[in-house]
Amino acid sequence: MRKKLIAAGLAAILLVAMAAGGAAQPVRRGGWVDRILISEIRDMAGAVTRLEAGDIDLYVTTIGTADLYRRIAASPALAYDRNFGSFWELTFNVAGPVLPDGTLNPFHSDRIREAMNWLVDRDHIVREAHGGLAVPRYFPIQNAFPDYARLLADVARRLERHYAHNPTQARTVVTEEMRRLGAELVGGRWQFQGRPVRLIVLIRTEDERRQIGDYFAGLLEGLGFTVERRYGTGGELAPIWQGRPEDGRWHAVTAGWISTVIVRDQAANFTFFYTPASTMVNPLWQAYRPSPEFAALADRLSRRDFTTVAERTQMFSQALEHALRMSPRIFLTERATVTARRKEVRVAADLAGGTAGAFLWAHALRLGDQVGGTARVASSQVLVQPWNPVAGSNWIFDMTPIRATSDWPTVPDPHTGLPWPQRLERAEVTHKRGLPVSRTHDWVSLDFADEIRVPADAWIDWDPVAQRFITVGTKHPAGLTANTRVVLRYPRELFETTWHDGSRFSIGDMVLPLIMTFDRANPASAIHDPAAVSAFRTFQGHFRGARIVSRDPLVIEWYTDQWFLDAETVASDAAWWMWPYYAQGPGAWHTVAMGIRAQAERRLAFSLALATTLRVEWMNMIAGPSLNVFRRSLPIMAREFWVPYEPTLREFIPHADATRRWHNLVNWF
């Protein structure tokens, strides 16, 4: 219990800092409430009881069980918001086939993993585990999102029929592959080198996944495997499956995801779910080995290396077939869930991500017509994994409070997925003529050109030794063209806003993320992370340059060969590359600098993959042993008024600004 109270208190402290800043203004700005207290309630039925009793105001975890849905809908004290972005799957350990301890891992085989699609009965799972509040899912794209509808007629249905429940086919493939791997079926049980083939299935216990895990484990036993079932919450099981896959501590896990926004273009999902270029920089993803054809196809889709909708559809079709043949995970169901709240409570909810995934949930949270007050929020888990903006936790339970303390250049519309400007004022998008891009909202303009030339003084690369950007003119003296130019225009008051420690937002905060994109992937860098290389290569494949045109007001030009079907998404994507919201959260330059120094000195690591390799702590900026590292280094950095990448950033971070930043951070810490 003490651990839970401490965790909830830390989250509350962070949220109080955000909300109180708004309350101090003469006109109410920021959140409607003064404080948000987050507590952990694992039992969903218990959470509904607490809501009805008025002990809490909002339960952000999505609820997908039929009995609780009916109870919430019938309660006169409660209201709910529907959402369709969460989905369950089975993730497999792909290491092997023979692990260092001499045991056989059948799931190293692509064919055995593919056969799991035939083994499971998705319709049975929908009926028995979800009570009908779900639909079968086969693909890495959402059934409820536009891309599925575009592919439905001639691609999706064909593949769904091919991979429909067929236990006979599954058994045939598994038997062939197990014998090829050197296993024998003795008395109906698989053995390898005289020992039973034992599979460890990690089973989440918070929701329907417990029933799904038991169902799948039973199917494996029916095929002749010896199965060990290990139960636990997401936080309890994550250290096992996110460790080194070759250690053989697990073979399958009942996993789940939530798309927190309506994604109108899911072309990058193949890279995310199937290749080491994913933003999931942990050891399992680094072990993925897609075929060269699939890897190239996923990369091209991620970079939007196509020119027509027909070409895009053909590439999607091929990628879906590769994905199902590789199957490092098999998707099972897409849920229809609700987020429950007191009837008088108002809050933003996304049709995909619900309240937990909505970017502006905390900003919009209001207790009736009241201005101020304390909102009592609960989640099924809190503080699951380490927080650091560069490569920390991506769990939705962590993202919910992280987003409550964040701000962005754009935010997604909770009903359409189209971006709206938040800190960005407007954007001008120019595409190469012929690309099928359209515009909906008037905050972005759209036009076309026969050729888009990149200015010679635009930044296109990075020298990690000199710590300076390399310009287009230096790297491409003959000139360079791009498919897309985006002009990003920010309001004059942008740099009047402040960070949580009172430091004023600056252009240095915006330049550092671009530097980090290059530097972490370069072997000559002091903070090189091999896990960042594959994702960087995808970025490098489409990035064509960036330059700061004006500082007051701030105007940035972004050049790329990547494009999206919606001009709003094109502009939003460009804005996020030079905004201090990293892969997993916001980061002022001076707080990220603490992490840069700690990683350069090999005392901490931003990513779990590098932490595992270096055998150091995975960086956590809010709790745990990492704070002792920061406690020792912060006074030294403050005395030095240290600025990372000084040859470049000193132009954007004056000495007086650095002095104030370190003073503020020392006081905050």
XYZ file of C-alpha atoms in Angstrom:
669
model
C 0.000 0.000 0.000
C 2.832 2.421 0.845
C 4.300 1.971 -2.631
C 0.962 2.826 -4.235
C 0.558 5.962 -2.131
C 4.048 7.171 -2.995
C 3.428 6.591 -6.690
C 0.142 8.439 -6.614
C 1.757 11.290 -4.709
C 4.506 11.734 -7.291
C 1.959 11.933 -10.087
C -0.090 14.404 -8.083
C 2.936 16.643 -7.475
C 3.629 16.841 -11.195
C 0.036 17.641 -12.048
C -0.315 20.223 -9.299
C 2.666 22.048 -10.778
C 0.971 22.276 -14.156
C -2.472 23.280 -12.945
C -1.363 25.772 -10.314
C 0.541 27.750 -12.926
C -2.724 28.354 -14.760
C -4.564 29.293 -11.555
C -2.160 32.133 -10.789
C -3.202 34.073 -13.897
C -5.741 36.940 -13.639
C -7.760 35.205 -16.364
C -8.106 31.452 -16.014
C -5.565 29.742 -18.273
C -4.410 26.159 -18.386
C -6.563 23.576 -16.625
C -9.991 24.205 -15.099
C -9.024 22.423 -11.879
C -6.292 23.391 -9.418
C -5.059 19.882 -8.695
C -5.377 16.369 -10.059
C -4.722 13.489 -7.668
C -4.054 10.151 -9.364
C -4.459 6.900 -7.440
C -4.261 3.250 -8.414
C -7.341 1.013 -8.405
C -6.577 -2.270 -10.129
C -10.019 -3.812 -9.709
C -12.297 -2.267 -12.332
C -15.494 -3.298 -10.569
C -14.142 -1.694 -7.413
C -13.374 1.466 -9.364
C -16.970 1.663 -10.595
C -18.162 1.265 -7.001
C -15.860 4.109 -5.917
C -17.216 6.280 -8.735
C -20.813 5.624 -7.704
C -19.949 6.432 -4.091
C -18.325 9.725 -5.121
C -14.871 8.733 -3.822
C -13.317 9.412 -7.236
C -14.398 11.593 -10.147
C -12.910 9.779 -13.140
C -11.517 6.326 -13.941
C -9.277 6.675 -16.990
C -8.638 2.980 -17.696
C -10.778 1.676 -20.545
C -13.416 -0.878 -19.510
C -14.352 -3.584 -21.999
C -16.320 -6.203 -20.072
C -20.013 -6.571 -20.837
C -21.231 -6.763 -17.226
C -19.422 -3.585 -16.155
C -20.552 -1.769 -19.289
C -24.192 -2.559 -18.488
C -23.689 -1.476 -14.882
C -22.139 1.858 -15.886
C -24.825 2.529 -18.492
C -27.600 1.859 -15.951
C -26.114 3.947 -13.117
C -27.841 7.329 -12.558
C -24.626 8.692 -11.011
C -22.310 7.878 -13.910
C -21.618 8.864 -17.494
C -19.227 7.306 -19.978
C -17.383 7.938 -23.234
C -17.010 5.300 -25.939
C -13.638 4.519 -27.516
C -12.370 2.056 -30.091
C -8.581 2.319 -30.075
C -7.439 -0.533 -27.823
C -6.614 -4.038 -29.017
C -5.174 -7.294 -27.721
C -2.509 -9.495 -29.269
C -0.019 -12.264 -28.522
C 3.651 -11.288 -28.693
C 6.233 -14.022 -29.235
C 9.874 -14.376 -28.269
C 11.712 -14.763 -31.594
C 15.157 -15.697 -30.220
C 16.724 -19.047 -31.026
C 15.919 -21.584 -32.254
C 18.238 -23.065 -29.612
C 18.756 -20.702 -26.700
C 22.027 -20.409 -24.736
C 20.668 -22.733 -22.030
C 20.188 -25.481 -24.639
C 16.393 -25.292 -24.762
C 14.376 -25.039 -27.964
C 12.239 -21.979 -28.679
C 9.631 -23.020 -31.269
C 8.545 -19.406 -31.779
C 11.830 -18.623 -33.477
C 10.209 -20.245 -36.516
C 8.256 -17.897 -38.772
C 6.055 -20.808 -39.841
C 5.103 -21.777 -36.277
C 4.301 -18.165 -35.435
C 2.248 -17.898 -38.630
C 0.401 -21.085 -37.652
C -0.763 -19.460 -34.423
C -3.141 -17.397 -36.589
C -4.912 -20.632 -37.546
C -4.716 -22.048 -34.030
C -6.660 -19.312 -32.220
C -10.373 -18.797 -32.752
C -10.829 -15.034 -32.677
C -14.622 -15.289 -32.824
C -14.529 -17.501 -29.722
C -12.425 -14.883 -27.902
C -14.885 -12.134 -28.878
C -17.813 -14.145 -27.505
C -16.291 -15.655 -24.389
C -13.703 -13.120 -23.206
C -15.278 -9.875 -24.408
C -18.956 -10.726 -24.192
C -19.369 -9.383 -27.720
C -17.729 -5.989 -27.041
C -14.974 -6.525 -29.617
C -14.348 -7.635 -33.189
C -11.729 -10.069 -34.516
C -8.494 -8.436 -35.628
C -5.791 -9.840 -37.906
C -3.698 -6.864 -38.969
C -1.413 -4.126 -37.607
C -3.981 -1.540 -38.708
C -7.153 -0.591 -36.856
C -10.447 -1.999 -38.134
C -12.119 1.299 -37.209
C -9.627 3.555 -39.015
C -9.651 4.705 -42.662
C -6.916 2.423 -44.024
C -8.879 -0.727 -43.202
C -11.873 0.563 -45.156
C -9.645 1.438 -48.113
C -8.289 -2.130 -48.196
C -11.414 -3.997 -47.090
C -12.878 -5.159 -50.391
C -10.007 -6.896 -52.143
C -7.269 -7.330 -49.544
C -8.406 -7.527 -45.923
C -11.298 -9.940 -46.417
C -9.177 -12.269 -48.543
C -6.477 -12.477 -45.872
C -9.024 -12.860 -43.079
C -10.512 -15.846 -44.892
C -7.073 -17.363 -45.465
C -6.077 -17.050 -41.788
C -9.465 -17.968 -40.312
C -9.597 -20.552 -37.507
C -8.167 -23.831 -38.844
C -6.692 -25.978 -36.048
C -5.909 -28.840 -38.422
C -3.736 -26.579 -40.567
C -2.060 -25.207 -37.438
C -1.220 -28.691 -36.141
C 0.151 -29.774 -39.517
C 2.509 -26.792 -39.776
C 3.660 -27.037 -36.149
C 4.375 -30.757 -36.510
C 6.413 -30.244 -39.694
C 8.431 -27.392 -38.208
C 9.075 -29.037 -34.837
C 10.502 -32.094 -36.559
C 12.622 -29.878 -38.809
C 13.980 -28.180 -35.671
C 15.013 -31.564 -34.263
C 12.159 -32.165 -31.799
C 10.332 -35.467 -31.303
C 6.740 -36.181 -30.329
C 6.983 -38.759 -27.529
C 3.765 -39.963 -25.937
C 1.940 -36.938 -27.298
C 4.441 -34.442 -25.799
C 7.172 -32.606 -27.674
C 10.752 -33.261 -26.562
C 14.072 -31.760 -27.612
C 17.300 -33.598 -26.827
C 15.461 -35.785 -24.345
C 13.757 -32.976 -22.433
C 10.176 -31.650 -22.701
C 9.757 -28.518 -24.799
C 8.533 -26.114 -22.131
C 6.839 -22.851 -23.098
C 6.420 -19.994 -20.623
C 3.294 -17.929 -21.298
C 3.090 -14.578 -19.493
C -0.557 -13.801 -18.756
C -1.798 -10.324 -17.843
C -4.363 -10.410 -15.029
C -6.000 -6.963 -15.123
C -8.677 -7.656 -17.735
C -9.859 -10.071 -20.431
C -6.265 -11.060 -21.129
C -6.269 -13.473 -18.210
C -8.987 -15.512 -19.899
C -7.302 -15.126 -23.296
C -3.962 -16.264 -21.874
C -5.453 -19.367 -20.297
C -7.239 -20.159 -23.553
C -4.030 -19.869 -25.592
C -1.996 -21.871 -23.071
C -4.578 -24.648 -23.326
C -4.289 -24.654 -27.117
C -0.507 -25.027 -26.861
C -0.921 -27.933 -24.468
C -3.273 -29.505 -26.982
C -0.467 -29.367 -29.564
C 1.831 -31.337 -27.254
C 3.799 -28.568 -25.535
C 4.492 -28.394 -21.821
C 3.228 -24.977 -20.734
C 4.054 -22.919 -17.665
C 1.604 -20.087 -16.990
C 2.943 -17.032 -15.205
C 0.402 -14.447 -14.116
C 0.931 -10.784 -13.329
C 0.061 -7.196 -14.101
C 1.664 -5.298 -16.932
C 4.169 -3.682 -14.601
C 5.090 -7.006 -13.018
C 5.587 -8.871 -16.308
C 7.243 -6.102 -18.350
C 10.765 -6.603 -16.906
C 10.583 -10.228 -18.073
C 9.519 -9.797 -21.696
C 11.388 -6.521 -22.184
C 14.674 -8.116 -21.142
C 17.058 -9.990 -23.421
C 14.950 -12.449 -25.452
C 17.815 -14.951 -25.689
C 17.632 -15.443 -21.912
C 14.533 -17.563 -22.533
C 12.531 -16.304 -19.551
C 9.344 -16.278 -21.629
C 7.956 -17.456 -24.965
C 4.627 -15.660 -25.374
C 2.846 -12.812 -23.610
C -0.742 -11.573 -23.726
C -0.038 -8.022 -24.841
C -2.168 -5.011 -25.597
C -1.979 -1.603 -27.216
C -4.033 1.522 -27.477
C -3.997 3.943 -30.361
C -4.503 7.192 -28.503
C -5.632 9.115 -31.595
C -7.480 8.344 -34.805
C -4.595 7.647 -37.170
C -5.638 8.551 -40.686
C -2.491 7.113 -42.277
C -1.079 3.905 -40.755
C 1.652 3.306 -43.318
C 4.330 3.415 -40.593
C 2.753 0.600 -38.552
C 4.744 -2.097 -40.336
C 8.013 -0.495 -39.289
C 6.687 -0.033 -35.758
C 5.469 -3.590 -35.161
C 7.870 -5.696 -37.255
C 11.332 -4.127 -37.609
C 14.267 -2.925 -35.477
C 13.620 0.560 -36.918
C 10.629 0.822 -34.581
C 10.517 3.521 -31.936
C 10.201 0.613 -29.468
C 13.897 0.595 -28.623
C 14.037 -2.494 -26.439
C 15.898 -5.799 -26.935
C 12.933 -7.726 -28.364
C 12.456 -5.354 -31.304
C 16.189 -5.320 -31.951
C 15.963 -9.113 -32.379
C 13.412 -8.867 -35.204
C 14.705 -10.051 -38.573
C 12.125 -9.338 -41.269
C 12.902 -10.615 -44.742
C 14.848 -8.131 -46.887
C 11.746 -7.656 -49.038
C 9.519 -6.920 -46.034
C 12.098 -4.624 -44.420
C 12.439 -2.598 -47.623
C 8.673 -2.438 -48.077
C 8.088 -1.329 -44.476
C 10.760 1.339 -44.846
C 9.242 2.661 -48.076
C 5.782 2.796 -46.516
C 7.146 4.576 -43.463
C 8.820 7.178 -45.691
C 5.704 7.367 -47.927
C 7.822 6.415 -50.910
C 4.915 6.214 -53.348
C 3.225 8.710 -55.627
C -0.342 7.452 -56.098
C -3.085 5.966 -53.946
C -3.087 2.859 -56.150
C 0.631 2.310 -55.553
C 0.120 2.824 -51.822
C -2.698 0.257 -51.765
C -0.567 -2.300 -53.587
C 2.307 -1.789 -51.131
C -0.090 -2.102 -48.178
C -1.428 -5.360 -49.583
C 2.056 -6.836 -49.939
C 3.053 -5.636 -46.458
C -0.002 -7.232 -44.840
C 0.886 -10.578 -46.404
C 4.489 -10.309 -45.187
C 3.284 -9.318 -41.711
C 1.086 -12.391 -41.331
C 3.810 -14.711 -42.604
C 6.352 -13.234 -40.163
C 3.921 -12.882 -37.209
C 6.258 -11.897 -34.351
C 2.868 -11.056 -32.863
C -0.633 -12.074 -33.850
C -3.462 -9.631 -33.376
C -6.574 -11.049 -31.755
C -9.333 -8.552 -31.037
C -10.173 -4.881 -31.316
C -12.175 -3.707 -28.332
C -15.237 -1.511 -27.963
C -14.632 0.086 -24.567
C -15.855 2.884 -22.327
C -14.262 5.320 -19.903
C -16.395 5.961 -16.811
C -16.814 9.207 -14.864
C -19.167 10.949 -12.507
C -22.085 12.430 -14.442
C -21.225 16.009 -13.436
C -17.600 15.695 -14.591
C -16.565 17.075 -17.970
C -13.460 15.796 -19.715
C -11.964 15.400 -23.188
C -12.175 11.884 -24.606
C -10.781 10.597 -27.888
C -12.828 8.180 -29.998
C -9.719 6.010 -30.269
C -7.813 6.516 -27.033
C -10.585 7.438 -24.631
C -9.751 9.753 -21.757
C -6.437 8.086 -20.939
C -5.180 8.714 -24.464
C -6.678 12.147 -25.075
C -3.970 14.798 -25.352
C -6.070 17.458 -23.622
C -7.801 15.332 -20.991
C -6.273 17.188 -18.037
C -6.586 20.603 -19.660
C -10.320 20.064 -20.271
C -11.125 18.251 -17.001
C -13.752 20.187 -15.035
C -15.912 19.432 -12.015
C -19.323 20.552 -13.220
C -19.373 24.341 -13.644
C -16.748 24.805 -10.939
C -13.543 26.729 -11.583
C -10.712 25.250 -9.528
C -10.902 22.417 -7.050
C -9.244 19.013 -6.834
C -10.091 16.250 -9.292
C -9.695 12.695 -8.009
C -8.645 10.429 -10.848
C -7.868 6.719 -10.741
C -6.124 4.309 -13.099
C -5.598 0.553 -13.004
C -1.834 1.185 -12.796
C 0.395 4.172 -12.059
C 4.114 4.761 -12.674
C 4.696 1.471 -14.466
C 8.168 2.097 -15.915
C 10.867 4.796 -15.843
C 10.011 8.237 -17.155
C 12.458 10.002 -19.412
C 11.428 11.945 -22.503
C 13.901 10.436 -24.963
C 13.231 6.704 -24.569
C 11.358 6.124 -21.336
C 8.061 4.391 -20.667
C 5.452 4.324 -23.413
C 2.775 2.654 -21.271
C -0.604 4.359 -21.504
C -0.723 4.394 -17.691
C 2.390 6.598 -17.757
C 1.426 8.596 -20.840
C -1.794 9.780 -19.209
C -0.074 11.861 -16.483
C 2.857 12.717 -18.769
C 0.509 14.331 -21.278
C -1.185 16.207 -18.460
C 2.111 18.058 -17.912
C 2.859 18.631 -21.610
C 2.216 21.027 -24.456
C 2.530 20.554 -28.209
C 2.677 22.447 -31.496
C -0.501 20.656 -32.623
C -3.103 18.358 -31.078
C -5.280 15.748 -32.818
C -9.005 16.246 -33.167
C -10.539 13.599 -30.856
C -13.251 12.803 -33.414
C -11.415 12.928 -36.756
C -7.700 12.617 -35.980
C -6.898 15.730 -38.026
C -4.404 18.007 -36.218
C -5.319 21.438 -34.894
C -2.713 24.089 -34.014
C -1.914 24.382 -30.311
C 1.355 26.366 -30.025
C 1.767 26.585 -33.795
C -0.079 29.508 -35.378
C -0.333 28.409 -39.004
C 1.522 26.492 -41.699
C 2.064 26.641 -45.443
C 2.485 23.311 -47.239
C 3.880 22.998 -50.743
C 3.987 19.608 -52.457
C 5.506 18.405 -55.656
C 2.796 18.519 -58.283
C 0.905 15.262 -58.733
C 0.909 13.976 -55.137
C -2.656 13.176 -53.931
C -2.757 15.488 -50.894
C -5.833 17.421 -49.752
C -6.648 20.067 -47.135
C -9.627 20.347 -44.762
C -8.915 23.176 -42.286
C -7.901 26.749 -43.035
C -5.028 26.977 -40.522
C -2.898 25.304 -43.172
C -2.559 26.354 -46.800
C -1.768 23.911 -49.606
C -0.251 24.473 -53.009
C 1.849 22.556 -55.517
C 5.049 23.189 -57.462
C 6.855 21.458 -60.299
C 10.092 21.539 -58.306
C 10.992 22.314 -54.690
C 14.642 23.231 -54.188
C 16.179 23.041 -50.727
C 18.140 26.185 -49.690
C 21.901 25.723 -49.450
C 21.981 26.981 -45.842
C 19.415 24.435 -44.591
C 20.648 21.862 -42.066
C 20.680 18.305 -43.389
C 23.245 16.378 -41.339
C 25.272 16.525 -38.136
C 28.964 16.327 -37.262
C 29.145 14.672 -33.811
C 32.814 15.559 -33.347
C 32.604 19.253 -34.253
C 29.046 19.281 -32.829
C 27.731 21.363 -35.682
C 25.057 20.933 -38.316
C 26.135 20.203 -41.881
C 24.339 22.285 -44.497
C 22.806 21.207 -47.777
C 25.340 23.350 -49.625
C 28.211 21.447 -48.013
C 26.788 17.955 -48.407
C 25.093 18.467 -51.776
C 27.014 21.196 -53.637
C 25.110 20.383 -56.825
C 21.834 21.169 -55.055
C 18.962 19.138 -53.630
C 15.217 18.917 -54.215
C 12.370 17.685 -52.011
C 8.817 16.451 -52.422
C 7.520 18.713 -49.663
C 8.199 22.108 -48.093
C 6.456 23.192 -44.896
C 6.684 26.730 -43.529
C 5.846 26.723 -39.809
C 4.796 30.052 -38.294
C 4.602 30.454 -34.512
C 2.908 33.251 -32.520
C 4.984 36.098 -31.100
C 4.090 35.114 -27.532
C 5.563 31.603 -27.931
C 8.643 32.395 -25.844
C 6.633 34.012 -23.054
C 5.551 30.592 -21.768
C 7.490 28.821 -19.017
C 8.530 25.323 -18.025
C 7.529 23.795 -14.693
C 10.626 25.113 -12.926
C 9.885 28.675 -14.077
C 12.404 28.722 -16.943
C 11.210 30.587 -19.997
C 10.682 28.499 -23.124
C 13.362 29.202 -25.746
C 14.484 28.346 -29.238
C 17.255 26.234 -27.696
C 14.554 23.864 -26.451
C 13.448 23.413 -30.070
C 16.869 22.909 -31.670
C 18.049 20.218 -29.241
C 15.508 17.545 -30.359
C 16.816 17.746 -33.934
C 20.404 17.434 -32.721
C 19.452 14.401 -30.633
C 17.803 12.745 -33.636
C 21.188 12.729 -35.374
C 23.570 12.352 -32.460
C 22.137 9.260 -30.766
C 22.382 7.320 -34.033
C 26.001 8.242 -34.802
C 28.760 5.846 -33.604
C 31.109 8.815 -33.101
C 28.765 10.368 -30.543
C 29.339 10.111 -26.804
C 25.688 9.091 -26.397
C 25.483 6.670 -29.322
C 22.713 4.104 -28.954
C 22.718 1.275 -31.535
C 18.990 0.818 -30.938
C 18.387 4.294 -32.398
C 20.147 3.582 -35.695
C 17.402 1.794 -37.623
C 14.753 4.425 -36.866
C 17.223 7.166 -37.773
C 17.903 5.574 -41.155
C 14.193 5.792 -41.915
C 14.224 9.477 -40.934
C 17.373 10.122 -42.952
C 15.726 8.489 -45.949
C 13.122 11.259 -46.201
C 14.625 14.289 -44.405
C 15.881 16.931 -46.833
C 16.627 19.910 -44.616
C 15.504 22.432 -42.006
C 16.281 26.078 -41.441
C 15.245 28.833 -39.080
C 14.051 31.708 -41.244
C 13.106 34.104 -38.443
C 13.395 34.082 -34.659
C 10.905 36.821 -33.763
C 8.357 35.669 -34.641
C 9.705 32.155 -35.061
C 9.459 30.794 -38.609
C 10.928 27.402 -39.548
C 11.142 25.773 -42.969
C 11.086 21.978 -43.163
C 11.953 19.980 -46.291
C 11.172 16.301 -46.703
C 10.335 13.605 -49.219
C 7.767 12.203 -46.789
C 4.137 13.162 -47.223
C 0.674 12.236 -45.995
C -2.761 12.286 -47.576
C -3.823 15.222 -45.348
C -1.966 18.539 -45.487
C -2.740 19.066 -41.792
C -0.826 15.889 -40.936
C 2.076 16.964 -43.161
C 2.353 20.270 -41.280
C 1.912 18.665 -37.870
C 4.571 16.026 -38.516
C 7.052 18.713 -39.572
C 6.344 20.786 -36.458
C 6.867 17.881 -34.064
C 10.415 17.142 -35.291
C 11.618 20.463 -33.863
C 9.506 20.606 -30.736
C 10.724 19.593 -27.250
C 8.329 16.677 -26.973
C 10.540 13.655 -27.545
C 9.431 10.088 -28.240
C 8.071 9.658 -24.721
C 7.411 13.090 -23.294
C 8.390 16.744 -22.911
C 11.941 17.862 -22.174
C 13.463 21.294 -21.608
C 17.024 21.522 -22.905
C 18.536 21.705 -19.422
C 16.665 18.676 -18.045
C 17.498 16.599 -21.128
C 21.093 17.813 -20.713
C 21.251 16.026 -17.364
C 20.390 12.788 -19.144
C 22.866 13.460 -21.959
C 25.696 13.866 -19.484
C 24.684 10.813 -17.455
C 24.588 8.635 -20.573
C 27.869 10.027 -21.907
C 29.468 9.083 -18.584
C 27.895 5.593 -18.790
C 26.037 6.000 -15.517
C 22.505 5.896 -16.955
C 20.932 5.229 -20.351
C 17.902 6.780 -22.011
C 16.750 3.513 -23.628
C 16.123 0.122 -22.081
C 18.125 -1.490 -24.896
C 21.268 0.525 -24.133
C 20.773 0.178 -20.376
C 20.683 -3.593 -20.856
C 23.852 -3.525 -22.974
C 25.785 -1.244 -20.606
C 24.332 -2.899 -17.497
C 23.328 0.452 -16.052
C 20.062 1.876 -14.777
C 17.330 2.696 -17.296
C 17.058 6.449 -16.795
C 14.159 7.546 -14.600
C 13.722 11.282 -14.099
C 11.087 11.052 -11.367
C 12.129 8.253 -9.010
C 14.599 5.534 -8.103
C 18.403 5.259 -8.246
C 18.629 7.662 -11.208
C 17.861 10.554 -8.881
C 21.053 9.883 -6.928
C 23.043 10.213 -10.157
C 21.336 13.515 -10.932
C 21.749 14.695 -7.343
C 25.523 14.333 -7.659
C 25.862 15.798 -11.154
C 23.391 18.691 -10.976
C 25.496 20.998 -8.741
C 28.508 20.462 -11.015
C 26.535 21.238 -14.164
C 24.992 24.278 -12.490
C 28.407 25.655 -11.497
C 29.621 25.189 -15.076
C 26.412 26.652 -16.575
C 26.785 23.642 -18.842
C 25.232 23.698 -22.300
C 25.258 20.469 -24.355
C 26.481 20.662 -27.940
C 27.871 24.090 -27.127
C 29.354 24.886 -30.570
C 25.800 24.907 -31.951
C 23.504 25.634 -29.021
C 25.420 28.665 -27.688
C 23.950 30.572 -30.624
C 20.484 29.822 -29.262
C 21.187 29.725 -25.508
C 22.815 32.902 -24.165
C 24.927 32.625 -21.014
C 22.301 34.497 -18.992
C 19.644 31.987 -20.068
C 21.855 29.046 -19.089
C 22.526 30.667 -15.706
C 18.804 31.099 -15.010
C 17.988 27.594 -16.228
C 20.422 25.837 -13.904
C 19.432 28.046 -10.976
C 15.764 27.198 -11.542
C 16.440 23.479 -11.894
C 18.519 23.316 -8.706
C 15.673 24.964 -6.797
C 13.067 22.714 -8.439
C 15.025 19.527 -7.787
